mmCIF file of C-alpha atoms and ligand atoms in Angstrom:
data_model
loop_
_atom_site.group_PDB
_atom_site.id
_atom_site.type_symbol
_atom_site.label_atom_id
_atom_site.label_comp_id
_atom_site.label_asym_id
_atom_site.label_seq_id
_atom_site.Cartn_x
_atom_site.Cartn_y
_atom_site.Cartn_z
ATOM 1 C CA MET A 66 289.660 44.239 235.962
ATOM 2 C CA GLU A 67 291.741 43.211 232.988
ATOM 3 C CA ASP A 68 290.687 41.163 229.968
ATOM 4 C CA ARG A 69 292.603 38.569 227.914
ATOM 5 C CA PHE A 70 294.031 41.236 225.652
ATOM 6 C CA GLY A 71 295.342 43.524 228.357
ATOM 7 C CA HIS A 72 292.442 46.014 228.286
ATOM 8 C CA ARG A 73 292.117 47.448 231.782
ATOM 9 C CA ILE A 74 288.497 48.124 232.547
ATOM 10 C CA SER A 75 287.971 51.312 234.512
ATOM 11 C CA TYR A 76 284.982 52.858 232.737
ATOM 12 C CA LEU A 77 281.341 51.841 232.888
ATOM 13 C CA ARG A 78 278.723 53.424 230.623
ATOM 14 C CA VAL A 79 275.323 53.065 232.158
ATOM 15 C CA SER A 80 272.186 53.453 230.071
ATOM 16 C CA ILE A 81 269.293 54.344 232.344
ATOM 17 C CA THR A 82 266.486 54.455 229.788
ATOM 18 C CA ASP A 83 265.656 53.457 226.241
ATOM 19 C CA ARG A 84 263.328 56.447 225.915
ATOM 20 C CA CYS A 85 264.177 59.632 224.113
ATOM 21 C CA ASN A 86 262.550 62.901 223.190
ATOM 22 C CA GLU A 87 264.354 62.883 219.852
ATOM 23 C CA ARG A 88 264.454 60.362 217.010
ATOM 24 C CA CYS A 89 267.905 60.542 215.450
ATOM 25 C CA THR A 90 267.946 58.697 212.174
ATOM 26 C CA TYR A 91 271.173 56.850 212.973
ATOM 27 C CA CYS A 92 270.154 55.838 216.485
ATOM 28 C CA MET A 93 266.540 54.731 216.362
ATOM 29 C CA PRO A 94 264.881 52.723 213.687
ATOM 30 C CA GLN A 95 262.152 55.125 212.622
ATOM 31 C CA GLU A 96 259.377 52.527 212.665
ATOM 32 C CA LEU A 97 260.183 51.175 216.130
ATOM 33 C CA GLN A 98 258.793 53.340 218.875
ATOM 34 C CA GLU A 99 257.755 50.861 221.523
ATOM 35 C CA TRP A 100 259.520 51.499 224.814
ATOM 36 C CA LEU A 101 260.523 48.749 227.187
ATOM 37 C CA PRO A 102 257.980 48.142 229.946
ATOM 38 C CA ARG A 103 258.923 49.688 233.266
ATOM 39 C CA HIS A 104 259.431 46.363 234.993
ATOM 40 C CA ASP A 105 262.128 45.436 232.473
ATOM 41 C CA ILE A 106 264.196 48.502 233.353
ATOM 42 C CA LEU A 107 266.639 48.397 236.278
ATOM 43 C CA THR A 108 265.313 50.326 239.255
ATOM 44 C CA PHE A 109 267.430 53.123 240.776
ATOM 45 C CA GLU A 110 268.336 50.775 243.622
ATOM 46 C CA GLU A 111 269.478 48.021 241.243
ATOM 47 C CA THR A 112 271.428 50.468 239.090
ATOM 48 C CA ILE A 113 273.237 51.889 242.125
ATOM 49 C CA ARG A 114 274.040 48.419 243.406
ATOM 50 C CA LEU A 115 275.613 47.406 240.086
ATOM 51 C CA ILE A 116 277.594 50.639 239.832
ATOM 52 C CA ARG A 117 278.832 50.122 243.401
ATOM 53 C CA ILE A 118 279.960 46.609 242.551
ATOM 54 C CA ALA A 119 281.768 47.870 239.423
ATOM 55 C CA SER A 120 283.368 50.577 241.484
ATOM 56 C CA ASP A 121 284.544 47.914 244.025
ATOM 57 C CA LEU A 122 286.186 46.169 241.063
ATOM 58 C CA GLY A 123 288.163 49.212 240.023
ATOM 59 C CA VAL A 124 285.774 51.231 237.862
ATOM 60 C CA THR A 125 286.644 54.863 238.499
ATOM 61 C CA LYS A 126 284.670 56.530 235.755
ATOM 62 C CA ILE A 127 281.011 56.221 234.836
ATOM 63 C CA ARG A 128 278.893 57.984 232.276
ATOM 64 C CA LEU A 129 275.117 58.017 232.491
ATOM 65 C CA THR A 130 273.465 57.763 229.127
ATOM 66 C CA GLY A 131 270.447 56.348 227.322
ATOM 67 C CA GLY A 132 268.267 56.966 225.322
ATOM 68 C CA GLU A 133 267.978 60.422 226.701
ATOM 69 C CA PRO A 134 268.879 60.013 230.385
ATOM 70 C CA LEU A 135 267.164 63.217 231.396
ATOM 71 C CA THR A 136 263.796 61.846 230.314
ATOM 72 C CA ARG A 137 263.886 59.328 233.182
ATOM 73 C CA ARG A 138 261.466 60.409 235.883
ATOM 74 C CA ASP A 139 263.099 61.729 239.070
ATOM 75 C CA VAL A 140 266.533 61.112 237.531
ATOM 76 C CA ILE A 141 268.135 63.539 239.973
ATOM 77 C CA LYS A 142 267.225 61.183 242.832
ATOM 78 C CA LEU A 143 269.388 58.561 241.130
ATOM 79 C CA PHE A 144 272.211 60.987 240.415
ATOM 80 C CA ARG A 145 272.315 62.176 244.037
ATOM 81 C CA GLN A 146 273.346 58.699 245.164
ATOM 82 C CA LEU A 147 276.393 58.472 242.903
ATOM 83 C CA PRO A 148 279.084 60.536 244.611
ATOM 84 C CA GLY A 149 278.912 58.253 247.694
ATOM 85 C CA LEU A 150 280.202 55.237 245.755
ATOM 86 C CA THR A 151 283.721 54.336 246.742
ATOM 87 C CA ASN A 152 286.109 54.529 243.799
ATOM 88 C CA LEU A 153 284.247 56.853 241.489
ATOM 89 C CA ARG A 154 286.373 59.860 240.590
ATOM 90 C CA ASP A 155 284.781 60.856 237.315
ATOM 91 C CA ILE A 156 281.012 61.049 236.750
ATOM 92 C CA GLY A 157 279.715 62.113 233.382
ATOM 93 C CA LEU A 158 276.457 62.515 231.522
ATOM 94 C CA SER A 159 275.703 62.089 227.806
ATOM 95 C CA THR A 160 272.683 64.059 226.704
ATOM 96 C CA ASN A 161 271.132 65.727 223.682
ATOM 97 C CA GLY A 162 271.045 68.836 225.856
ATOM 98 C CA THR A 163 267.436 69.744 225.181
ATOM 99 C CA LEU A 164 266.288 69.198 228.779
ATOM 100 C CA LEU A 165 269.181 70.854 230.589
ATOM 101 C CA THR A 166 267.255 74.058 231.098
ATOM 102 C CA ARG A 167 264.290 72.314 232.716
ATOM 103 C CA GLU A 168 263.459 73.463 236.248
ATOM 104 C CA VAL A 169 264.187 70.973 238.994
ATOM 105 C CA GLU A 170 263.129 71.059 242.615
ATOM 106 C CA PRO A 171 266.135 71.603 244.877
ATOM 107 C CA GLY A 172 267.248 68.667 247.000
ATOM 108 C CA PRO A 173 266.820 68.429 250.764
ATOM 109 C CA PRO A 174 268.983 70.956 252.625
ATOM 110 C CA ASP A 175 272.382 69.479 253.503
ATOM 111 C CA GLY A 176 272.844 71.645 256.591
ATOM 112 C CA ARG A 177 275.622 73.708 254.979
ATOM 113 C CA THR A 178 273.891 75.561 252.213
ATOM 114 C CA ARG A 179 270.418 77.015 251.974
ATOM 115 C CA PRO A 180 268.550 75.431 249.088
ATOM 116 C CA ALA A 181 267.874 77.742 246.178
ATOM 117 C CA ALA A 182 264.274 78.215 245.055
ATOM 118 C CA SER A 183 264.795 75.986 242.071
ATOM 119 C CA LEU A 184 267.628 74.855 239.825
ATOM 120 C CA THR A 185 268.073 74.191 236.169
ATOM 121 C CA MET A 186 268.553 70.529 235.339
ATOM 122 C CA ALA A 187 272.161 71.426 234.454
ATOM 123 C CA GLN A 188 272.746 72.949 237.899
ATOM 124 C CA ALA A 189 271.091 70.030 239.617
ATOM 125 C CA VAL A 190 273.257 67.525 237.732
ATOM 126 C CA ARG A 191 276.392 69.528 238.568
ATOM 127 C CA ALA A 192 275.333 69.639 242.226
ATOM 128 C CA CYS A 193 275.275 65.817 242.182
ATOM 129 C CA GLY A 194 279.040 65.818 241.649
ATOM 130 C CA PHE A 195 279.064 65.294 237.866
ATOM 131 C CA ASN A 196 282.227 66.743 236.409
ATOM 132 C CA SER A 197 281.607 66.210 232.730
ATOM 133 C CA VAL A 198 278.776 66.453 230.276
ATOM 134 C CA ASN A 199 278.809 65.380 226.634
ATOM 135 C CA ILE A 200 276.186 67.078 224.503
ATOM 136 C CA SER A 201 275.210 65.885 221.031
ATOM 137 C CA LEU A 202 274.995 68.514 218.333
ATOM 138 C CA ASP A 203 275.325 67.511 214.699
ATOM 139 C CA THR A 204 274.517 70.793 213.016
ATOM 140 C CA LEU A 205 273.653 74.422 213.707
ATOM 141 C CA ASP A 206 271.204 74.524 210.831
ATOM 142 C CA ARG A 207 267.769 74.345 212.387
ATOM 143 C CA GLU A 208 266.092 72.555 209.496
ATOM 144 C CA GLU A 209 268.894 70.042 209.201
ATOM 145 C CA TYR A 210 268.830 69.486 212.962
ATOM 146 C CA ALA A 211 265.121 68.700 212.715
ATOM 147 C CA ARG A 212 265.741 66.312 209.802
ATOM 148 C CA VAL A 213 268.526 64.456 211.654
ATOM 149 C CA THR A 214 266.890 64.297 215.070
ATOM 150 C CA GLY A 215 263.263 64.164 213.997
ATOM 151 C CA ARG A 216 262.512 67.100 216.296
ATOM 152 C CA ASP A 217 262.717 70.875 215.880
ATOM 153 C CA LEU A 218 264.703 71.328 219.105
ATOM 154 C CA LEU A 219 267.911 73.115 218.022
ATOM 155 C CA PRO A 220 267.130 76.239 220.138
ATOM 156 C CA ASP A 221 266.557 73.979 223.176
ATOM 157 C CA ALA A 222 269.838 72.108 222.565
ATOM 158 C CA ILE A 223 271.775 75.389 222.364
ATOM 159 C CA ALA A 224 270.036 76.752 225.460
ATOM 160 C CA GLY A 225 270.985 73.467 227.175
ATOM 161 C CA ILE A 226 274.625 73.895 226.197
ATOM 162 C CA ASP A 227 274.561 77.411 227.646
ATOM 163 C CA ALA A 228 272.892 76.115 230.813
ATOM 164 C CA ALA A 229 275.678 73.543 231.182
ATOM 165 C CA ILE A 230 278.272 76.331 230.815
ATOM 166 C CA ALA A 231 276.436 78.442 233.398
ATOM 167 C CA ALA A 232 276.307 75.457 235.759
ATOM 168 C CA GLY A 233 280.098 75.353 235.727
ATOM 169 C CA PHE A 234 280.944 71.827 234.587
ATOM 170 C CA PRO A 235 284.735 71.482 234.392
ATOM 171 C CA GLN A 236 284.439 69.579 231.122
ATOM 172 C CA ILE A 237 281.811 69.988 228.423
ATOM 173 C CA LYS A 238 282.199 68.185 225.123
ATOM 174 C CA ILE A 239 280.135 68.562 222.009
ATOM 175 C CA ASN A 240 279.731 65.388 219.944
ATOM 176 C CA CYS A 241 278.899 65.611 216.283
ATOM 177 C CA VAL A 242 278.130 62.494 214.244
ATOM 178 C CA LEU A 243 279.475 62.904 210.712
ATOM 179 C CA ILE A 244 276.850 62.345 208.025
ATOM 180 C CA ARG A 245 277.597 62.888 204.371
ATOM 181 C CA GLY A 246 274.983 65.006 202.675
ATOM 182 C CA ARG A 247 273.746 66.288 206.014
ATOM 183 C CA ASN A 248 276.376 68.152 207.949
ATOM 184 C CA GLN A 249 279.688 67.926 206.093
ATOM 185 C CA GLU A 250 279.213 71.435 204.661
ATOM 186 C CA ASN A 251 278.728 72.935 208.126
ATOM 187 C CA LEU A 252 281.514 71.476 210.241
ATOM 188 C CA ASN A 253 283.388 74.778 210.316
ATOM 189 C CA GLN A 254 280.373 76.510 211.798
ATOM 190 C CA LEU A 255 280.381 73.992 214.644
ATOM 191 C CA ILE A 256 284.095 74.621 215.163
ATOM 192 C CA ASP A 257 283.451 78.354 215.527
ATOM 193 C CA PHE A 258 280.522 77.683 217.840
ATOM 194 C CA ALA A 259 282.705 75.520 220.082
ATOM 195 C CA ALA A 260 285.513 78.112 220.011
ATOM 196 C CA GLU A 261 283.173 80.933 221.073
ATOM 197 C CA ARG A 262 282.154 78.897 224.116
ATOM 198 C CA SER A 263 285.542 77.234 224.803
ATOM 199 C CA LEU A 264 284.074 73.752 224.386
ATOM 200 C CA LEU A 265 285.796 70.610 223.205
ATOM 201 C CA LEU A 266 284.261 69.465 219.912
ATOM 202 C CA ARG A 267 284.567 65.896 218.605
ATOM 203 C CA PHE A 268 283.544 64.448 215.274
ATOM 204 C CA ILE A 269 282.330 60.864 215.361
ATOM 205 C CA GLU A 270 282.036 58.386 212.506
ATOM 206 C CA LEU A 271 278.665 56.776 211.951
ATOM 207 C CA MET A 272 278.495 53.238 213.234
ATOM 208 C CA PRO A 273 275.959 50.598 212.137
ATOM 209 C CA VAL A 274 274.667 50.184 215.670
ATOM 210 C CA SER A 275 270.899 50.135 215.210
ATOM 211 C CA THR A 276 270.452 49.345 211.570
ATOM 212 C CA THR A 277 272.912 48.509 208.849
ATOM 213 C CA GLU A 278 271.141 50.945 206.516
ATOM 214 C CA VAL A 279 272.360 53.945 208.514
ATOM 215 C CA LEU A 280 275.732 53.238 207.124
ATOM 216 C CA SER A 281 275.953 53.424 203.375
ATOM 217 C CA GLU A 282 278.326 54.854 200.811
ATOM 218 C CA THR A 283 275.966 57.803 200.533
ATOM 219 C CA ASN A 284 275.951 58.880 204.163
ATOM 220 C CA PHE A 285 279.192 57.556 205.682
ATOM 221 C CA LEU A 286 281.732 60.349 206.065
ATOM 222 C CA PRO A 287 285.142 59.117 207.249
ATOM 223 C CA VAL A 288 286.980 61.264 209.778
ATOM 224 C CA ALA A 289 289.926 61.628 207.371
ATOM 225 C CA GLU A 290 287.678 63.299 204.811
ATOM 226 C CA ALA A 291 286.091 65.560 207.420
ATOM 227 C CA ARG A 292 289.582 66.540 208.534
ATOM 228 C CA ARG A 293 290.622 67.447 204.988
ATOM 229 C CA ALA A 294 287.487 69.619 204.605
ATOM 230 C CA ILE A 295 288.298 71.416 207.883
ATOM 231 C CA GLU A 296 291.935 71.877 206.865
ATOM 232 C CA ALA A 297 290.794 73.492 203.612
ATOM 233 C CA LYS A 298 289.451 76.345 205.771
ATOM 234 C CA PHE A 299 291.757 76.414 208.801
ATOM 235 C CA GLY A 300 295.065 75.040 207.443
ATOM 236 C CA ALA A 301 296.891 71.874 208.510
ATOM 237 C CA LEU A 302 295.654 70.676 211.889
ATOM 238 C CA ILE A 303 298.375 70.093 214.490
ATOM 239 C CA PRO A 304 298.257 66.595 216.047
ATOM 240 C CA GLN A 305 298.078 66.540 219.868
ATOM 241 C CA PRO A 306 299.026 62.926 220.666
ATOM 242 C CA GLU A 307 299.650 63.810 224.318
ATOM 243 C CA PHE A 308 296.115 65.110 224.809
ATOM 244 C CA LYS A 309 293.739 62.388 226.068
ATOM 245 C CA THR A 310 290.261 62.483 227.608
ATOM 246 C CA ASN A 311 289.975 58.838 228.673
ATOM 247 C CA GLY A 312 288.415 57.870 225.348
ATOM 248 C CA PRO A 313 289.326 56.852 221.831
ATOM 249 C CA ALA A 314 289.405 60.336 220.231
ATOM 250 C CA SER A 315 292.505 61.701 218.470
ATOM 251 C CA TYR A 316 292.927 65.414 219.110
ATOM 252 C CA TYR A 317 294.275 68.212 216.936
ATOM 253 C CA GLN A 318 294.880 71.889 217.448
ATOM 254 C CA ILE A 319 293.431 74.408 215.035
ATOM 255 C CA PRO A 320 296.354 76.457 213.728
ATOM 256 C CA GLY A 321 296.505 79.958 215.202
ATOM 257 C CA ARG A 322 293.809 79.192 217.750
ATOM 258 C CA ASN A 323 293.814 77.978 221.282
ATOM 259 C CA GLN A 324 291.272 75.322 220.275
ATOM 260 C CA ARG A 325 291.423 71.558 220.038
ATOM 261 C CA ILE A 326 289.053 69.312 218.159
ATOM 262 C CA GLY A 327 288.791 65.533 218.293
ATOM 263 C CA PHE A 328 288.031 62.779 215.800
ATOM 264 C CA ILE A 329 286.573 59.423 216.747
ATOM 265 C CA GLY A 330 287.182 57.100 213.820
ATOM 266 C CA ALA A 331 285.344 54.051 215.095
ATOM 267 C CA MET A 332 285.115 52.556 211.621
ATOM 268 C CA THR A 333 288.304 53.642 209.849
ATOM 269 C CA ASN A 334 290.874 53.664 212.665
ATOM 270 C CA LEU A 335 292.194 50.114 212.815
ATOM 271 C CA HIS A 336 293.790 50.740 216.241
ATOM 272 C CA PHE A 337 290.518 52.042 217.661
ATOM 273 C CA CYS A 338 289.979 49.192 220.129
ATOM 274 C CA GLU A 339 293.503 48.939 221.488
ATOM 275 C CA SER A 340 292.995 51.356 224.338
ATOM 276 C CA CYS A 341 289.407 50.330 225.147
ATOM 277 C CA ASN A 342 288.686 50.546 228.873
ATOM 278 C CA LYS A 343 284.905 50.223 228.774
ATOM 279 C CA LEU A 344 282.034 48.014 229.751
ATOM 280 C CA ARG A 345 278.404 48.892 229.173
ATOM 281 C CA LEU A 346 275.334 48.288 231.319
ATOM 282 C CA THR A 347 272.069 48.514 229.375
ATOM 283 C CA CYS A 348 268.908 49.879 230.921
ATOM 284 C CA ASP A 349 267.378 46.405 230.933
ATOM 285 C CA GLY A 350 270.236 44.934 232.901
ATOM 286 C CA LYS A 351 272.573 43.450 230.311
ATOM 287 C CA LEU A 352 276.314 43.785 230.586
ATOM 288 C CA ARG A 353 277.947 44.353 227.214
ATOM 289 C CA PRO A 354 281.688 43.979 226.934
ATOM 290 C CA CYS A 355 281.765 45.853 223.579
ATOM 291 C CA LEU A 356 279.402 48.213 221.767
ATOM 292 C CA GLY A 357 280.203 46.603 218.426
ATOM 293 C CA SER A 358 279.711 42.984 219.338
ATOM 294 C CA TYR A 359 276.504 40.957 219.711
ATOM 295 C CA LEU A 360 277.735 39.656 223.089
ATOM 296 C CA GLU A 361 275.656 40.646 226.100
ATOM 297 C CA PHE A 362 275.065 38.998 229.446
ATOM 298 C CA ASP A 363 271.917 39.266 231.545
ATOM 299 C CA ILE A 364 272.931 40.446 235.013
ATOM 300 C CA MET A 365 269.363 41.446 235.884
ATOM 301 C CA LYS A 366 268.321 37.823 236.325
ATOM 302 C CA PRO A 367 270.843 36.918 239.061
ATOM 303 C CA LEU A 368 270.343 40.361 240.588
ATOM 304 C CA ARG A 369 266.578 39.793 240.881
ATOM 305 C CA ASP A 370 267.078 36.157 241.933
ATOM 306 C CA GLY A 371 268.932 37.306 245.021
ATOM 307 C CA ALA A 372 272.603 36.962 244.029
ATOM 308 C CA SER A 373 275.116 38.114 246.634
ATOM 309 C CA ASP A 374 277.597 40.914 245.973
ATOM 310 C CA ASP A 375 280.314 38.298 245.566
ATOM 311 C CA GLU A 376 278.300 36.505 242.912
ATOM 312 C CA LEU A 377 277.623 39.720 241.048
ATOM 313 C CA ARG A 378 281.312 40.681 241.229
ATOM 314 C CA GLN A 379 282.154 37.319 239.690
ATOM 315 C CA PHE A 380 279.569 37.999 236.962
ATOM 316 C CA PHE A 381 281.375 41.230 236.058
ATOM 317 C CA LEU A 382 284.735 39.409 235.989
ATOM 318 C CA ASP A 383 283.323 36.693 233.712
ATOM 319 C CA VAL A 384 281.980 39.313 231.292
ATOM 320 C CA VAL A 385 285.343 41.077 231.223
ATOM 321 C CA GLU A 386 286.940 37.705 230.454
ATOM 322 C CA ARG A 387 284.692 37.524 227.349
ATOM 323 C CA LYS A 388 285.582 41.014 226.073
ATOM 324 C CA PRO A 389 286.554 40.700 222.409
ATOM 325 C CA GLU A 390 289.840 42.046 221.103
ATOM 326 C CA GLN A 391 288.011 44.452 218.795
ATOM 327 C CA HIS A 392 284.588 45.399 217.570
ATOM 328 C CA ASP A 393 282.841 43.613 214.683
ATOM 329 C CA PHE A 394 281.452 46.689 212.949
ATOM 330 C CA ARG A 395 283.714 46.181 209.977
ATOM 331 C CA THR A 396 282.966 42.480 209.643
ATOM 332 C CA THR A 397 280.183 40.324 211.049
ATOM 333 C CA TYR A 398 278.220 42.737 213.235
ATOM 334 C CA GLN A 399 274.460 42.464 212.834
ATOM 335 C CA PRO A 400 272.469 45.077 214.671
ATOM 336 C CA GLY A 401 270.271 43.334 217.189
ATOM 337 C CA ARG A 402 269.339 46.281 219.331
ATOM 338 C CA LYS A 403 268.684 49.949 219.061
ATOM 339 C CA MET A 404 271.605 52.173 220.048
ATOM 340 C CA VAL A 405 269.085 53.952 222.149
ATOM 341 C CA ALA A 406 268.692 50.815 224.296
ATOM 342 C CA ILE A 407 272.404 50.061 224.541
ATOM 343 C CA GLY A 408 273.595 53.478 225.560
ATOM 344 C CA GLY A 409 276.038 55.261 223.313
HETATM 345 C C1 SAM B 942 272.858 57.060 222.056
HETATM 346 S S1 SAM B 942 273.206 58.741 222.525
HETATM 347 C C2 SAM B 942 272.610 58.739 224.209
HETATM 348 C C3 SAM B 942 272.762 60.056 224.933
HETATM 349 C C4 SAM B 942 271.985 61.232 224.424
HETATM 350 N N1 SAM B 942 270.644 60.953 224.060
HETATM 351 C C5 SAM B 942 272.728 61.886 223.300
HETATM 352 O O1 SAM B 942 272.193 61.969 222.183
HETATM 353 O O2 SAM B 942 273.837 62.342 223.508
HETATM 354 C C6 SAM B 942 274.958 58.833 222.789
HETATM 355 C C7 SAM B 942 275.779 59.206 221.569
HETATM 356 O O3 SAM B 942 275.712 58.178 220.636
HETATM 357 C C8 SAM B 942 275.769 58.765 219.365
HETATM 358 N N2 SAM B 942 275.227 57.838 218.369
HETATM 359 C C9 SAM B 942 274.000 57.302 218.331
HETATM 360 N N3 SAM B 942 273.857 56.462 217.253
HETATM 361 C C10 SAM B 942 275.062 56.464 216.630
HETATM 362 C C11 SAM B 942 275.564 55.824 215.472
HETATM 363 N N4 SAM B 942 274.823 55.001 214.749
HETATM 364 N N5 SAM B 942 276.856 56.067 215.114
HETATM 365 C C12 SAM B 942 277.625 56.915 215.859
HETATM 366 N N6 SAM B 942 277.198 57.546 216.955
HETATM 367 C C13 SAM B 942 275.938 57.348 217.336
HETATM 368 C C14 SAM B 942 274.921 60.020 219.530
HETATM 369 O O4 SAM B 942 275.203 60.965 218.558
HETATM 370 C C15 SAM B 942 275.340 60.491 220.902
HETATM 371 O O5 SAM B 942 276.437 61.361 220.796
HETATM 372 S S1 SF4 B 943 271.335 59.923 219.697
HETATM 373 FE FE1 SF4 B 943 270.560 60.502 221.715
HETATM 374 S S2 SF4 B 943 269.063 62.093 221.197
HETATM 375 FE FE2 SF4 B 943 269.375 60.976 219.348
HETATM 376 S S3 SF4 B 943 267.733 59.423 219.319
HETATM 377 FE FE3 SF4 B 943 269.617 58.516 220.175
HETATM 378 S S4 SF4 B 943 269.383 58.730 222.340
HETATM 379 FE FE4 SF4 B 943 267.944 60.153 221.378
#
């Protein structure tokens, strides 16, 4: 699939729930806590059908997200169906990490291996063929973590990161949203934490996804400023333009260390959208061609009205045709939906 501006679409981010066990200030409007009714959420069967159709159209990478995807009941039953889909080569999960240590019943025996007594959620996800997991961690200060996420779950998030390491994912990334006055003093601590565990750490600029108030002069911290603060401690970062992870991050090496860190300058990098390869499917069955645009198209209706695979394929192609050249966050974007419902 290719849009009018030459973006080749090979990546689908799939939000499977709007629910979350945390309440990050920048993601969920604090006053709004009503979840979508169950009937308005795509069933596992519907989700798999849409992913299969996207994969028929050349999507090779998917990332399951939310809300917090691991809060969805029986989520492993959904995950187990993914590796069978034709073109998928890269299956990832975005999570806040707090539920990765949860115990999960092992799946039915596959005839080759004896099922273990029980698995951690991280092991169960890995056993479903996921090769990457992105875990959100904005600070290592427990009180600050509780203020940002609305929940005192830092120990659980760290235990979850360690469970992901123990489960043997080939790629684990830590994502930190930059917030002035919250975590800019502690970025170096996160860098050391990632180094100790050989994890890839990325710093992400705040975007006005859910509410415009999340982004103000007081709390917006541009990646360039974060980089300067990091360089004050570690010395000039060494650009790594050749290093790519199928996303919009720019990577740098820390001098004297075998460690890379990434910066995602969604707001300040004017070339941010040039290499965009993504579509998004929301948990209530809307296809969104761009996170930072009001455009979204209801694929749940034709799906539930009995559309054929051909018709649904055409729906995807029409949405790709409408993909904008770049996001509207810097200009006309008006938040219409919680990030938690779109899937970050
Ligand atoms: C919406 S969350 C969903 C997955 C999971 N619950 C998590 O926290 O990783 C996906 C990512 O979006 C990021 N995010 C949420 N709201 C954001 C905002 N307003 N600006 C930038 N990133 C945001 C989160 O920090 C997280 O890394
Ligand atoms: S960023 Fe993730 S953990 Fe935080 S409220 Fe949003 S969905 Fe939940």
